[in-house]
CSV table of C-alpha atoms in Angstrom, one decimal:
chain,number,residue,atom,x,y,z
A,213,MET,CA,0.0,0.0,0.0
A,214,ASP,CA,1.3,3.5,-0.8
A,215,PRO,CA,2.3,5.2,2.4
A,216,TYR,CA,1.3,8.5,0.9
A,217,PRO,CA,-2.0,8.0,-0.8
A,218,LYS,CA,-3.5,10.6,-3.1
A,219,LEU,CA,-7.0,11.8,-2.2
A,220,ARG,CA,-9.4,11.7,-5.2
A,221,ILE,CA,-13.1,12.5,-5.5
A,222,VAL,CA,-15.0,9.7,-7.1
A,223,ASN,CA,-18.6,10.2,-8.3
A,224,VAL,CA,-19.9,7.0,-6.6
A,225,THR,CA,-23.6,7.8,-7.2
A,226,ASN,CA,-23.2,8.3,-11.0
A,227,GLU,CA,-25.2,11.5,-10.6
A,228,ASN,CA,-24.4,14.8,-12.1
A,229,VAL,CA,-21.8,16.7,-10.1
A,230,THR,CA,-24.0,19.8,-10.1
A,231,GLN,CA,-26.6,18.0,-7.9
A,232,TYR,CA,-24.3,17.9,-4.9
A,233,PHE,CA,-22.4,21.1,-5.7
A,234,PRO,CA,-21.8,23.3,-2.6
A,235,ASN,CA,-24.3,26.1,-2.3
A,236,VAL,CA,-23.3,29.7,-1.8
A,237,ALA,CA,-24.6,31.2,1.4
A,238,ASN,CA,-27.2,33.9,1.1
A,239,ILE,CA,-27.8,33.1,-2.5
A,240,ARG,CA,-30.1,35.4,-4.4
A,241,ASP,CA,-32.4,35.2,-7.4
A,242,PHE,CA,-31.4,37.8,-10.0
A,243,LYS,CA,-34.6,36.9,-12.0
A,244,GLY,CA,-33.0,36.5,-15.4
A,245,TYR,CA,-30.6,39.4,-15.2
A,246,THR,CA,-28.6,39.6,-18.4
A,247,LEU,CA,-24.8,39.5,-18.0
A,248,ASN,CA,-22.6,40.2,-21.1
A,249,ILE,CA,-19.6,37.9,-21.2
A,250,PRO,CA,-17.1,38.5,-24.0
A,251,VAL,CA,-14.8,35.5,-24.4
A,252,GLN,CA,-11.3,35.3,-25.9
A,253,ALA,CA,-9.3,32.1,-26.5
A,254,ASP,CA,-7.2,31.3,-23.5
A,255,VAL,CA,-7.2,27.5,-23.1
A,256,PRO,CA,-7.4,25.9,-20.6
A,257,TYR,CA,-8.9,28.9,-18.7
A,258,THR,CA,-11.5,30.0,-21.3
A,259,LEU,CA,-12.7,28.5,-24.5
A,260,LEU,CA,-15.7,29.3,-26.7
A,261,TYR,CA,-17.8,27.1,-28.9
A,262,LYS,CA,-21.1,27.2,-30.7
A,263,ASN,CA,-23.8,24.9,-29.4
A,264,PRO,CA,-25.0,22.8,-32.5
A,265,THR,CA,-28.5,22.5,-31.0
A,266,THR,CA,-29.2,26.1,-30.1
A,267,SER,CA,-26.7,27.7,-32.5
A,268,GLU,CA,-25.6,30.0,-29.6
A,269,TYR,CA,-22.2,30.6,-28.2
A,270,GLU,CA,-21.3,28.9,-25.0
A,271,MET,CA,-18.1,29.1,-22.9
A,272,ASP,CA,-16.1,26.4,-21.1
A,273,GLY,CA,-12.8,26.0,-19.5
A,274,ILE,CA,-11.7,26.6,-15.9
A,275,GLY,CA,-12.9,30.2,-15.6
A,276,GLY,CA,-15.8,29.8,-18.1
A,277,TRP,CA,-17.2,26.7,-16.2
A,278,ILE,CA,-17.1,28.5,-12.8
A,279,VAL,CA,-19.0,31.6,-14.1
A,280,LYS,CA,-21.5,29.4,-16.0
A,281,GLU,CA,-22.3,27.2,-13.0
A,282,LEU,CA,-22.5,30.2,-10.6
A,283,MET,CA,-24.8,32.2,-12.8
A,284,ARG,CA,-27.1,29.1,-13.3
A,285,ARG,CA,-27.7,29.1,-9.6
A,286,LEU,CA,-28.2,32.8,-9.4
A,287,ASN,CA,-30.8,32.7,-12.3
A,288,VAL,CA,-28.7,35.0,-14.5
A,289,THR,CA,-28.9,35.0,-18.3
A,290,LEU,CA,-25.5,34.9,-19.9
A,291,ASN,CA,-24.9,36.7,-23.2
A,292,VAL,CA,-21.8,35.0,-24.4
A,293,TYR,CA,-20.1,36.3,-27.5
A,294,PRO,CA,-16.6,36.1,-29.1
A,295,LEU,CA,-14.3,39.1,-28.6
A,296,ASN,CA,-12.0,39.9,-31.4
A,297,TRP,CA,-9.4,42.7,-31.0
A,298,SER,CA,-7.1,43.7,-33.8
A,299,ASN,CA,-8.3,40.8,-35.9
A,300,SER,CA,-7.3,38.3,-33.2
A,301,ASN,CA,-9.3,36.3,-30.7
A,302,TYR,CA,-6.3,35.6,-28.3
A,303,LEU,CA,-6.5,37.0,-24.8
A,304,TYR,CA,-5.7,40.8,-24.7
A,305,ILE,CA,-6.2,41.7,-21.1
A,306,THR,CA,-5.7,45.4,-21.5
A,307,HIS,CA,-8.7,45.8,-23.7
A,308,ILE,CA,-10.8,43.7,-21.3
A,309,HIS,CA,-9.8,46.0,-18.4
A,310,LYS,CA,-10.9,49.0,-20.5
A,311,MET,CA,-14.3,47.3,-21.0
A,312,LEU,CA,-14.6,46.7,-17.3
A,313,LEU,CA,-13.6,50.3,-16.4
A,314,SER,CA,-16.1,51.8,-18.9
A,315,GLY,CA,-18.9,49.7,-17.6
A,316,GLU,CA,-19.5,47.8,-20.8
A,317,ILE,CA,-19.1,44.5,-19.0
A,318,GLU,CA,-19.3,43.6,-15.3
A,319,LEU,CA,-17.3,40.4,-15.1
A,320,SER,CA,-14.6,38.7,-17.1
A,321,PRO,CA,-14.2,34.9,-16.9
A,322,HIS,CA,-10.5,35.1,-18.0
A,323,MET,CA,-7.9,34.0,-15.4
A,324,PHE,CA,-5.1,36.4,-15.2
A,325,THR,CA,-2.4,37.4,-12.7
A,326,THR,CA,-3.2,40.3,-10.4
A,327,VAL,CA,-2.7,43.7,-11.9
A,328,VAL,CA,-2.6,46.5,-9.5
A,329,SER,CA,-5.7,48.6,-10.3
A,330,ARG,CA,-7.8,50.3,-7.7
A,331,ASP,CA,-10.7,50.6,-10.0
A,332,LEU,CA,-11.2,46.8,-10.4
A,333,ASP,CA,-12.1,44.0,-8.0
A,334,TYR,CA,-10.7,40.5,-8.2
A,335,SER,CA,-12.0,37.1,-7.3
A,336,TYR,CA,-10.6,34.6,-4.9
A,337,PRO,CA,-7.3,33.1,-6.4
A,338,TYR,CA,-8.3,29.9,-8.2
A,339,VAL,CA,-4.8,28.9,-9.3
A,340,ALA,CA,-1.4,30.0,-8.0
A,341,SER,CA,1.5,29.2,-10.4
A,342,SER,CA,5.0,30.4,-11.4
A,343,LEU,CA,6.0,31.4,-14.8
A,344,CYS,CA,8.6,28.9,-16.1
A,345,VAL,CA,10.6,28.9,-19.2
A,346,MET,CA,9.3,26.5,-21.8
A,347,ALA,CA,12.2,25.6,-24.1
A,348,PRO,CA,12.3,23.6,-27.3
A,349,VAL,CA,13.8,20.2,-27.0
A,350,PRO,CA,17.4,20.1,-28.5
A,351,LYS,CA,17.7,18.3,-31.8
A,352,ARG,CA,18.6,14.6,-31.5
A,353,GLU,CA,22.3,14.3,-31.9
A,354,SER,CA,23.5,11.9,-34.6
A,355,ILE,CA,26.3,9.5,-33.6
A,356,ASN,CA,29.2,9.1,-35.9
A,357,LEU,CA,30.9,5.7,-35.2
A,358,LEU,CA,34.2,6.9,-36.6
A,359,GLY,CA,34.4,9.5,-33.8
A,360,PHE,CA,34.8,6.9,-31.1
A,361,PHE,CA,38.0,5.5,-32.6
A,362,ASP,CA,41.3,6.9,-31.2
A,363,TYR,CA,43.1,7.4,-34.5
A,364,THR,CA,46.4,8.1,-32.8
A,365,LEU,CA,46.3,4.8,-30.9
A,366,CYS,CA,45.1,2.9,-34.0
A,367,LEU,CA,47.9,4.4,-36.2
A,368,PHE,CA,50.5,3.5,-33.6
A,369,LEU,CA,49.3,-0.1,-33.3
A,370,LEU,CA,49.1,-0.4,-37.1
A,371,LEU,CA,52.7,0.7,-37.4
A,372,MET,CA,53.6,-1.9,-34.8
A,373,VAL,CA,51.7,-4.6,-36.8
A,374,VAL,CA,53.4,-3.6,-40.0
A,375,ALA,CA,56.8,-3.6,-38.4
A,376,ASN,CA,56.1,-7.0,-36.9
A,377,GLU,CA,55.1,-8.3,-40.3
A,378,ILE,CA,58.2,-6.9,-42.0
A,379,ILE,CA,60.4,-8.4,-39.3
A,380,TRP,CA,58.9,-11.8,-39.7
A,381,LYS,CA,59.1,-11.6,-43.5
A,382,LEU,CA,62.8,-11.0,-43.1
A,383,TYR,CA,63.1,-13.6,-40.4
A,384,TRP,CA,62.0,-16.4,-42.7
A,385,HIS,CA,64.9,-15.7,-45.0
A,386,TYR,CA,67.4,-16.5,-42.2
A,387,LEU,CA,65.3,-19.4,-40.8
A,388,PRO,CA,67.0,-22.2,-43.0
A,389,ARG,CA,70.3,-21.2,-41.5
A,390,MET,CA,69.0,-21.5,-38.0
A,391,HIS,CA,67.4,-24.9,-38.5
A,392,LEU,CA,64.2,-24.1,-36.5
A,393,SER,CA,60.7,-25.3,-37.1
A,394,ARG,CA,58.0,-23.0,-38.2
A,395,PRO,CA,54.7,-24.5,-37.1
A,396,PHE,CA,52.6,-21.3,-37.4
A,397,LEU,CA,53.8,-20.3,-40.8
A,398,PRO,CA,50.5,-21.2,-42.6
A,399,TYR,CA,48.6,-18.6,-40.5
A,400,CYS,CA,50.8,-15.6,-41.4
A,401,SER,CA,48.2,-14.2,-43.8
A,402,LEU,CA,45.5,-14.3,-41.1
A,403,TYR,CA,47.5,-12.6,-38.4
A,404,VAL,CA,46.0,-9.1,-38.7
A,405,ILE,CA,42.4,-10.3,-39.3
A,406,LEU,CA,42.4,-12.7,-36.4
A,407,VAL,CA,44.0,-10.2,-34.1
A,408,PHE,CA,41.6,-7.4,-34.8
A,409,LEU,CA,38.5,-9.7,-34.5
A,410,GLY,CA,39.8,-11.0,-31.2
A,411,ILE,CA,39.7,-14.6,-32.5
A,412,PRO,CA,42.1,-17.0,-30.7
A,413,LEU,CA,44.8,-18.3,-33.0
A,414,PRO,CA,45.4,-22.1,-33.3
A,415,THR,CA,47.5,-23.9,-30.8
A,416,TRP,CA,51.2,-23.5,-31.6
A,417,ARG,CA,54.1,-25.7,-30.6
A,418,ILE,CA,56.1,-23.2,-28.7
A,419,ARG,CA,59.4,-24.3,-27.1
A,420,PRO,CA,59.6,-24.3,-23.3
A,421,ILE,CA,60.6,-20.9,-21.9
A,422,ARG,CA,63.8,-22.3,-20.3
A,423,SER,CA,65.1,-23.5,-23.7
A,424,LEU,CA,64.3,-20.2,-25.4
A,425,ARG,CA,67.0,-17.6,-26.0
A,426,LEU,CA,66.5,-14.0,-25.0
A,427,CYS,CA,65.8,-13.1,-28.7
A,428,GLY,CA,63.1,-15.8,-28.9
A,429,PHE,CA,61.5,-14.8,-25.6
A,430,LEU,CA,61.3,-11.2,-26.6
A,431,ARG,CA,59.8,-12.2,-30.0
A,432,ILE,CA,57.0,-14.2,-28.3
A,433,LEU,CA,56.5,-11.4,-25.8
A,434,LEU,CA,56.2,-8.8,-28.6
A,435,PHE,CA,53.7,-10.9,-30.5
A,436,PHE,CA,51.4,-11.4,-27.5
A,437,PHE,CA,51.7,-7.7,-26.7
A,438,ILE,CA,50.5,-6.9,-30.2
A,439,LEU,CA,47.8,-9.6,-29.9
A,440,THR,CA,46.5,-8.1,-26.6
A,441,TYR,CA,46.6,-4.4,-27.5
A,442,CYS,CA,45.6,-4.5,-31.1
A,443,GLY,CA,42.5,-6.6,-30.6
A,444,MET,CA,41.3,-6.3,-27.0
A,445,TYR,CA,42.4,-2.7,-26.2
A,446,ILE,CA,40.9,-1.0,-29.3
A,447,SER,CA,37.7,-3.0,-29.0
A,448,GLN,CA,37.3,-2.2,-25.3
A,449,ILE,CA,38.1,1.5,-25.8
A,450,PHE,CA,35.5,1.7,-28.6
A,451,SER,CA,32.8,-0.3,-26.8
A,452,SER,CA,33.3,1.6,-23.5
A,453,ASN,CA,33.2,5.0,-25.2
A,454,LEU,CA,30.1,4.1,-27.1
A,455,SER,CA,28.3,2.6,-24.2
A,456,SER,CA,29.1,5.5,-21.8
A,457,TYR,CA,27.9,8.0,-24.5
A,458,LEU,CA,24.7,6.2,-25.1
A,459,THR,CA,24.0,5.7,-21.4
A,460,ALA,CA,24.7,9.4,-20.6
A,461,SER,CA,22.7,10.8,-23.5
A,462,TYR,CA,19.7,8.5,-22.8
A,463,LEU,CA,19.5,9.1,-19.1
A,464,ARG,CA,20.6,12.7,-18.9
A,465,GLY,CA,17.9,14.2,-21.0
A,466,PRO,CA,17.7,17.9,-21.8
A,467,SER,CA,18.8,20.0,-18.8
A,468,PHE,CA,18.5,23.8,-18.7
A,469,GLN,CA,20.2,26.3,-16.3
A,470,LEU,CA,20.0,30.1,-16.5
A,471,ASN,CA,23.4,30.1,-18.3
A,472,ASN,CA,21.9,27.7,-20.9
A,473,ILE,CA,19.2,30.2,-21.6
A,474,PHE,CA,21.6,33.0,-22.2
A,475,GLU,CA,24.0,30.8,-24.2
A,476,SER,CA,21.2,29.3,-26.3
A,477,GLU,CA,20.7,30.2,-29.9
A,478,VAL,CA,16.9,30.2,-29.4
A,479,PRO,CA,15.7,33.6,-28.0
A,480,LEU,CA,13.1,34.0,-25.3
A,481,MET,CA,9.9,35.6,-26.5
A,482,LEU,CA,8.2,37.6,-23.8
A,483,SER,CA,6.2,40.8,-23.1
A,484,SER,CA,7.8,44.2,-22.5
A,485,TYR,CA,6.9,44.1,-18.8
A,486,MET,CA,8.6,40.8,-18.2
A,487,ALA,CA,11.6,41.9,-20.3
A,488,ASN,CA,12.1,45.1,-18.2
A,489,THR,CA,11.7,43.0,-15.0
A,490,LEU,CA,14.4,40.5,-16.1
A,491,ARG,CA,16.7,43.4,-17.2
A,492,GLU,CA,16.5,45.0,-13.8
A,493,LEU,CA,16.9,41.6,-12.1
A,494,TYR,CA,20.1,40.5,-13.9
A,495,ASN,CA,21.5,43.9,-14.8
A,496,LEU,CA,21.3,43.3,-18.6
A,497,THR,CA,22.3,45.9,-21.1
A,498,GLU,CA,20.4,46.9,-24.3
A,499,ALA,CA,22.7,44.7,-26.3
A,500,ASP,CA,21.9,41.7,-24.1
A,501,MET,CA,18.2,42.4,-24.3
A,502,TYR,CA,18.4,42.4,-28.1
A,503,LYS,CA,20.5,39.2,-28.1
A,504,TYR,CA,18.6,37.1,-25.5
A,505,PHE,CA,15.0,38.3,-25.8
A,506,VAL,CA,12.3,39.0,-28.4
A,507,VAL,CA,9.8,41.5,-27.1
A,508,ALA,CA,6.4,41.1,-28.6
A,509,SER,CA,2.8,41.8,-27.8
A,510,TRP,CA,0.5,39.2,-26.2
A,511,ASP,CA,-1.3,38.3,-29.3
A,512,VAL,CA,2.0,37.6,-31.2
A,513,ILE,CA,3.3,35.6,-28.2
A,514,GLU,CA,0.1,33.5,-28.1
A,515,TYR,CA,0.2,33.0,-31.8
A,516,HIS,CA,3.6,31.5,-31.8
A,517,ARG,CA,3.0,29.5,-28.5
A,518,VAL,CA,-0.2,28.0,-29.7
A,519,ALA,CA,1.5,27.0,-33.0
A,520,LEU,CA,4.4,25.5,-30.9
A,521,ASN,CA,6.9,27.4,-32.9
A,522,ALA,CA,10.3,25.9,-31.8
A,523,SER,CA,12.2,29.0,-32.9
A,524,TYR,CA,11.5,30.7,-29.5
A,525,MET,CA,11.3,30.0,-25.8
A,526,TYR,CA,8.3,31.1,-23.8
A,527,LEU,CA,7.2,31.9,-20.3
A,528,VAL,CA,4.2,29.8,-19.4
A,529,PRO,CA,2.4,28.8,-16.1
A,530,SER,CA,2.2,25.2,-15.2
A,531,PRO,CA,-1.5,24.7,-16.1
A,532,ILE,CA,-0.8,25.8,-19.6
A,533,PHE,CA,2.2,23.6,-20.0
A,534,GLU,CA,0.1,20.6,-18.8
A,535,LEU,CA,-2.1,21.3,-21.8
A,536,ILE,CA,0.9,21.5,-24.1
A,537,ALA,CA,2.4,18.3,-22.7
A,538,GLU,CA,-0.9,16.6,-23.4
A,539,GLN,CA,-0.8,17.9,-27.0
A,540,GLN,CA,2.6,16.4,-27.4
A,541,ARG,CA,1.5,13.0,-26.1
A,542,TYR,CA,2.0,11.2,-29.4
A,543,LEU,CA,5.1,13.2,-30.5
A,544,ASP,CA,8.4,11.6,-30.5
A,545,PRO,CA,10.6,13.4,-30.0
A,546,LYS,CA,8.7,16.1,-28.0
A,547,ARG,CA,8.9,19.7,-29.2
A,548,PHE,CA,9.0,21.5,-25.8
A,549,VAL,CA,10.0,20.8,-22.2
A,550,THR,CA,9.5,22.9,-19.2
A,551,THR,CA,12.6,24.0,-17.2
A,552,GLN,CA,13.2,24.7,-13.6
A,553,ILE,CA,13.9,28.3,-14.4
A,554,CYS,CA,10.8,30.0,-12.9
A,555,TYR,CA,9.9,33.5,-11.9
A,556,GLY,CA,7.6,34.4,-9.0
A,557,THR,CA,4.3,32.9,-7.8
A,558,PHE,CA,1.3,34.6,-9.4
A,559,PRO,CA,-2.3,34.1,-8.4
A,560,TYR,CA,-4.7,33.7,-11.3
A,561,GLN,CA,-8.0,35.5,-10.7
A,562,MET,CA,-11.0,36.8,-12.5
A,563,GLN,CA,-11.6,40.6,-12.9
A,564,LEU,CA,-14.8,42.3,-11.9
A,565,ARG,CA,-16.1,45.8,-12.1
A,566,ALA,CA,-15.6,47.7,-8.8
A,567,ASP,CA,-19.3,47.9,-8.0
A,568,SER,CA,-20.2,44.4,-9.3
A,569,HIS,CA,-23.0,42.5,-7.6
A,570,PHE,CA,-21.2,39.2,-8.0
A,571,THR,CA,-17.9,40.0,-6.2
A,572,ASP,CA,-18.8,38.4,-2.8
A,573,LEU,CA,-20.8,35.6,-4.4
A,574,LEU,CA,-18.0,34.7,-6.8
A,575,TYR,CA,-15.4,34.9,-4.0
A,576,GLU,CA,-17.3,32.5,-1.8
A,577,PHE,CA,-18.1,30.2,-4.7
A,578,ILE,CA,-14.5,29.7,-5.7
A,579,LEU,CA,-13.5,29.3,-2.0
A,580,HIS,CA,-15.9,26.4,-1.7
A,581,LEU,CA,-14.5,24.9,-4.9
A,582,ARG,CA,-11.0,25.0,-3.4
A,583,GLU,CA,-12.0,23.7,0.0
A,584,SER,CA,-14.0,20.8,-1.4
A,585,GLY,CA,-11.4,19.7,-3.9
A,586,LEU,CA,-13.9,19.7,-6.8
A,587,HIS,CA,-11.6,21.8,-8.9
A,588,ILE,CA,-9.3,18.7,-9.2
A,589,TYR,CA,-12.2,16.5,-10.2
A,590,LEU,CA,-13.5,18.9,-12.8
A,591,LYS,CA,-10.1,19.3,-14.3
A,592,THR,CA,-9.8,15.7,-15.3
A,593,ASP,CA,-12.2,15.9,-18.2
A,594,LEU,CA,-11.4,19.5,-19.2
A,595,LEU,CA,-9.1,18.5,-22.0
A,596,GLN,CA,-11.6,16.0,-23.4
A,597,ARG,CA,-14.2,18.8,-23.5
A,598,ALA,CA,-11.8,21.1,-25.2
A,599,ARG,CA,-11.0,18.5,-27.8
A,600,LYS,CA,-14.7,17.8,-28.3
A,601,PHE,CA,-15.4,21.5,-28.9
A,602,GLY,CA,-12.5,21.9,-31.4
A,603,ASN,CA,-10.3,24.1,-29.1
A,604,PHE,CA,-7.7,21.4,-28.5
A,605,ASN,CA,-6.2,18.5,-30.4
A,606,TYR,CA,-3.2,16.2,-30.3
A,607,ILE,CA,-0.2,16.9,-32.5
A,608,ARG,CA,1.0,14.2,-34.8
A,609,ASP,CA,3.9,15.4,-36.8
A,610,GLU,CA,5.1,12.8,-39.3
A,611,ASN,CA,7.8,15.0,-40.8
A,612,SER,CA,9.7,15.3,-37.5
A,613,SER,CA,10.0,11.6,-37.1
A,614,GLU,CA,11.2,11.1,-40.6
A,615,SER,CA,13.7,14.0,-40.5
A,616,SER,CA,15.4,12.7,-37.3
A,617,TYR,CA,16.2,9.3,-38.7
A,618,GLY,CA,18.5,10.1,-41.6
A,619,MET,CA,21.2,7.5,-42.1
A,620,THR,CA,24.5,8.3,-43.9
A,621,PHE,CA,26.8,6.3,-41.6
A,622,THR,CA,25.6,8.4,-38.8
A,623,PHE,CA,23.1,6.4,-36.7
A,624,ASN,CA,20.6,7.4,-34.1
A,625,THR,CA,20.7,5.8,-30.6
A,626,LEU,CA,18.5,2.8,-31.3
A,627,THR,CA,20.2,1.9,-34.6
A,628,VAL,CA,23.6,2.1,-32.9
A,629,MET,CA,22.6,-0.4,-30.3
A,630,ILE,CA,21.3,-2.8,-32.9
A,631,PHE,CA,24.4,-2.2,-35.0
A,632,VAL,CA,26.8,-3.0,-32.1
A,633,LEU,CA,24.7,-6.0,-31.2
A,634,ALA,CA,24.8,-7.3,-34.8
A,635,VAL,CA,28.6,-6.8,-35.0
A,636,GLY,CA,29.1,-8.6,-31.7
A,637,TYR,CA,27.0,-11.5,-32.8
A,638,SER,CA,28.7,-11.7,-36.2
A,639,CYS,CA,32.2,-11.7,-34.7
A,640,SER,CA,31.1,-14.3,-32.1
A,641,LEU,CA,29.7,-16.5,-34.9
A,642,VAL,CA,32.9,-16.3,-36.9
A,643,ALA,CA,35.0,-17.1,-33.8
A,644,PHE,CA,32.8,-20.1,-33.0
A,645,VAL,CA,33.0,-21.5,-36.5
A,646,TRP,CA,36.7,-21.0,-36.5
A,647,GLU,CA,37.2,-22.8,-33.2
A,648,TRP,CA,34.9,-25.6,-34.3
A,649,TYR,CA,36.2,-26.2,-37.8
A,650,GLY,CA,39.6,-24.3,-37.7
A,651,GLN,CA,41.8,-27.4,-37.8
A,652,ARG,CA,39.7,-29.0,-40.6
A,653,ILE,CA,39.9,-25.8,-42.7
A,654,CYS,CA,43.7,-25.7,-42.2
A,655,GLN,CA,44.0,-29.3,-43.2
A,656,ILE,CA,42.0,-28.7,-46.4
A,657,TRP,CA,44.0,-25.6,-47.1
A,658,SER,CA,47.4,-27.4,-46.6
A,659,LYS,CA,46.3,-30.3,-48.8
A,660,LYS,CA,45.4,-27.8,-51.6
A,661,ARG,CA,48.8,-26.2,-51.3
A,662,CYS,CA,50.5,-29.5,-51.5
A,663,LYS,CA,48.6,-30.4,-54.6
A,664,LEU,CA,49.5,-27.1,-56.2
A,665,MET,CA,53.1,-27.6,-55.4
A,666,LEU,CA,53.1,-31.2,-56.8
A,667,ARG,CA,51.5,-29.9,-60.1
A,668,LYS,CA,54.2,-27.4,-60.4
């Protein structure tokens, strides 16, 4: 059993959640009072859709659902309509504040951080979240197998092999004078292949060490030195470098620090207010601001963020990134990840007119939601409702998966693992066949050579 269980609200009765929803104290009947609600796109806080049955606009989302359920109990008629500003339906909080101050609207369902304004009222904070940097995932690094070879070491060992072959080629010219046997002469042409594949050579009739001269002992020692370091050392260096790289790159994942943000080639897109705040916080110059940041309006930022444009980094609260993470559920690799670089803790609240009749009622209504935990239960099917109404959908990018698997002798991680496994099995198979049929192959080869010599 989990020592730290999570408390979840389950609808055991299978009844509608509105039937046992907490009632607001001193609730009043507004007798069909019409309340104008302009809605802009700000998923998951507010979303707008047209009811196919009534052909009227309705709102949903975190803030939209709260306002809709409260007004249903207060007997208030909602006049929901889309709000476009500068040919855009993305959230533009400045214009909404102007509408509240002018008395055109009384309440806004949009969740936004507290803006100091004495002429507006705010609801009870529904969400408290920090603004964290959402950065695009670095491109998958392609692995070049040639880069794992130590060419200096390979060249040195190759020169040793060549020198050894030259010495032994010259040695056989003086062998008749020395009257020594040469039992491993038939395998001279296979020295380098067998050594680099790590295949044991056939058993040789080597004279006892006591009867060997110093020159013969050094010759055998040199050969086994070449055998060990040419085959085993190079193969172990290659496999250990490759294995450590694959393990580190697979387990490490993308990590971001503040220095990585400033050193990254991808700029951070943010509003002018946040740019000035960061400039004062880190004592940045105008040149640094131009290099690290891209200052844009809210509608431009929302346009690029909703499109998941990987050319920029963004500041997003955790509820919005949960939505983005759900959108990337079927993407491999992901486009964006959230970092631990966060700024502040901001309460997300609704804005009301200063003399609004709904200030106290909305305050107590949200307070009951938070105390009862129903906001967690209602959040579970929010994404499904947004997908149903056409305000949210999963991203399936076929081009990204195709472009990240190019093979020109550079392999991605999985292909490298399969490649190394195939090479290992192939070499093991060759070694097994040689150990099993090596002597028979040598006998057949020696018989063919004898026949050729007899014919000559």
